[in-house]
């Protein structure tokens, strides 16, 4: 081939430069695989043999440490540019098809080489891409190279997956597990670690929310174990405060259920080019081996936890499931289900006379797709009905429930107390260790002895602090149980209804009690409101309630009061009516005193005629009407009125007068401007 190769090299090629492209995929290869790099540089010698002057061989090695599959390889781009501009006579590379690790790049380079009459050289020989056979060969080499890369990575990954399927792949273990000397997964032998993990699961069991679990650990000042992942302190146990992320990871981890799991998540490429971390369903995990090692919970508990986590997750509004009790008086928060579409209903609060009034709202899929609201139901009457139902039905089991609550609280506190005491013991143990080290050191070795003494002192201080912290929390816990709470728990045992209605019982607590008893409540608004209650025990009860009045209806004046207003309006003006109603002790629908405006409003809403309208209808005339009829001025009418010559009365709060047409017209000087009879007939006709 080399003799043929020499024929391919012409003076035209030699007049241009030779480009040597050097690449190693990873920095590790760059460091370890120096032989390959040396081979690549040896190609330079080949170029010189072929006739290129030594100083006309240009080395492109800016891509060292970059994979051929990556796209931003500056060196390769530069090479393509140089070839494209016809500056290259020959391109040199070790296993030249690896110049470009993806086929498209490679074929593009080949085409450009063919166009610009550039040769290609690798360890096997010299090629002229403008010759069909050479181009075919080079193309094949590129395709093979890409296939090889694929097979390689598939084999690598396949190996990992196969190992994982057998449960033999050694993974980083979550807190609470260690590998024993035989490489089996066992519970962490440290009792404090085990107890911390158990407490976390128990707390979640009790609270039903990851955040509440975190809060409990924070409030009780409990630390959580973690093992150092790498570095010189690898495997060492440290104690750190919990984070929400950590709690979620632990709760989601099937390892605690004694299950070996692999491939629980995957990266998904998104349209915007970013990768998103996605959790797979257990059926899609690459490996799932039940009872592979001892666990902290059962698989059933794990599945239940998953369901609860999902329920408390703030998911899309229409599939938001039960939520843990939050602040706010709405009893059915997190438990109300829409009877129309089956979605969970939200709670919205409106303020009315400094009280939060809940409304259960179903947005259906509306929030996402812009549909109108599904249904909304005023919460006041439903909440009341549910509360009454509870008080009626719950009494017999109240005692049991309370005792359980009390036991649980006590147990919880004992558990926390024990764990905190472990912290004290551990601190003491470290003090002993430091003291021993100090005792054993040669006293003449001042430097070491000094530093050990400092360490001993530090450990002593830490131990004292741990003890103080322990005592402080212990007293705090005792206060909690001995105080008000204990009395109220005992009261609950004897009188559930009273505790339920006790204003000191917080809304949250009430909802917690409700959650113990009721699974969910389905609300449907039709002619009436149907409330279908599903108790935890499996029984169901359906209540029907009248539709609550709208805000306007609620504010409406009582019908009887309205009748009185109607009657009074025959004789009195609006402000007089208001005065009389207040004297009679009557109130508006909103529970306030009447004033002119509210009487007007009732008149308007009930379409009652005003005093003025009634008097006019009875035949009285306005100042202007009478003045026109008689051809006299307003002044004259006023004078007649004050002298008692004509009958008149005030018809509204502005003091407007109405007149009866007089039987006898008092003597007067007619107004010069008006022609009385003509206008009076015209106006009378009007
Ligand atoms: Zn709905």
Short mmCIF file of N, CA, C and O and ligand atoms in Angstrom, two decimals, residues 338 340-343 362 364 374-375, ligand 1:
data_model
loop_
_atom_site.label_atom_id
_atom_site.label_comp_id
_atom_site.label_asym_id
_atom_site.label_seq_id
_atom_site.Cartn_x
_atom_site.Cartn_y
_atom_site.Cartn_z
N UNK A 338 -65.37 16.17 45.14
CA UNK A 338 -66.44 16.71 44.32
C UNK A 338 -67.33 15.57 43.84
O UNK A 338 -66.85 14.60 43.26
N UNK A 340 -69.43 15.74 41.52
CA UNK A 340 -69.70 15.85 40.08
C UNK A 340 -68.58 15.19 39.28
O UNK A 340 -68.82 14.34 38.43
N UNK A 341 -67.34 15.59 39.57
CA UNK A 341 -66.25 15.08 38.72
C UNK A 341 -65.26 14.20 39.49
O UNK A 341 -64.39 13.58 38.89
N UNK A 342 -65.39 14.15 40.80
CA UNK A 342 -64.52 13.26 41.56
C UNK A 342 -63.19 13.85 41.96
O UNK A 342 -62.36 13.16 42.55
N UNK A 343 -62.95 15.12 41.63
CA UNK A 343 -61.69 15.74 42.04
C UNK A 343 -61.74 16.10 43.51
O UNK A 343 -62.80 16.18 44.11
N UNK A 362 -64.51 23.30 43.65
CA UNK A 362 -63.93 22.32 42.74
C UNK A 362 -63.57 23.02 41.44
O UNK A 362 -64.43 23.56 40.77
N UNK A 364 -62.17 21.42 39.14
CA UNK A 364 -62.16 20.38 38.11
C UNK A 364 -60.84 20.42 37.39
O UNK A 364 -59.79 20.60 38.00
N UNK A 374 -66.21 23.87 38.48
CA UNK A 374 -67.12 22.72 38.47
C UNK A 374 -68.29 23.00 39.40
O UNK A 374 -69.43 23.05 38.98
N UNK A 375 -68.03 23.17 40.68
CA UNK A 375 -69.07 23.57 41.63
C UNK A 375 -68.41 24.16 42.87
O UNK A 375 -67.26 23.83 43.17
ZN1 LIG B 1 -65.81 18.83 40.23
#
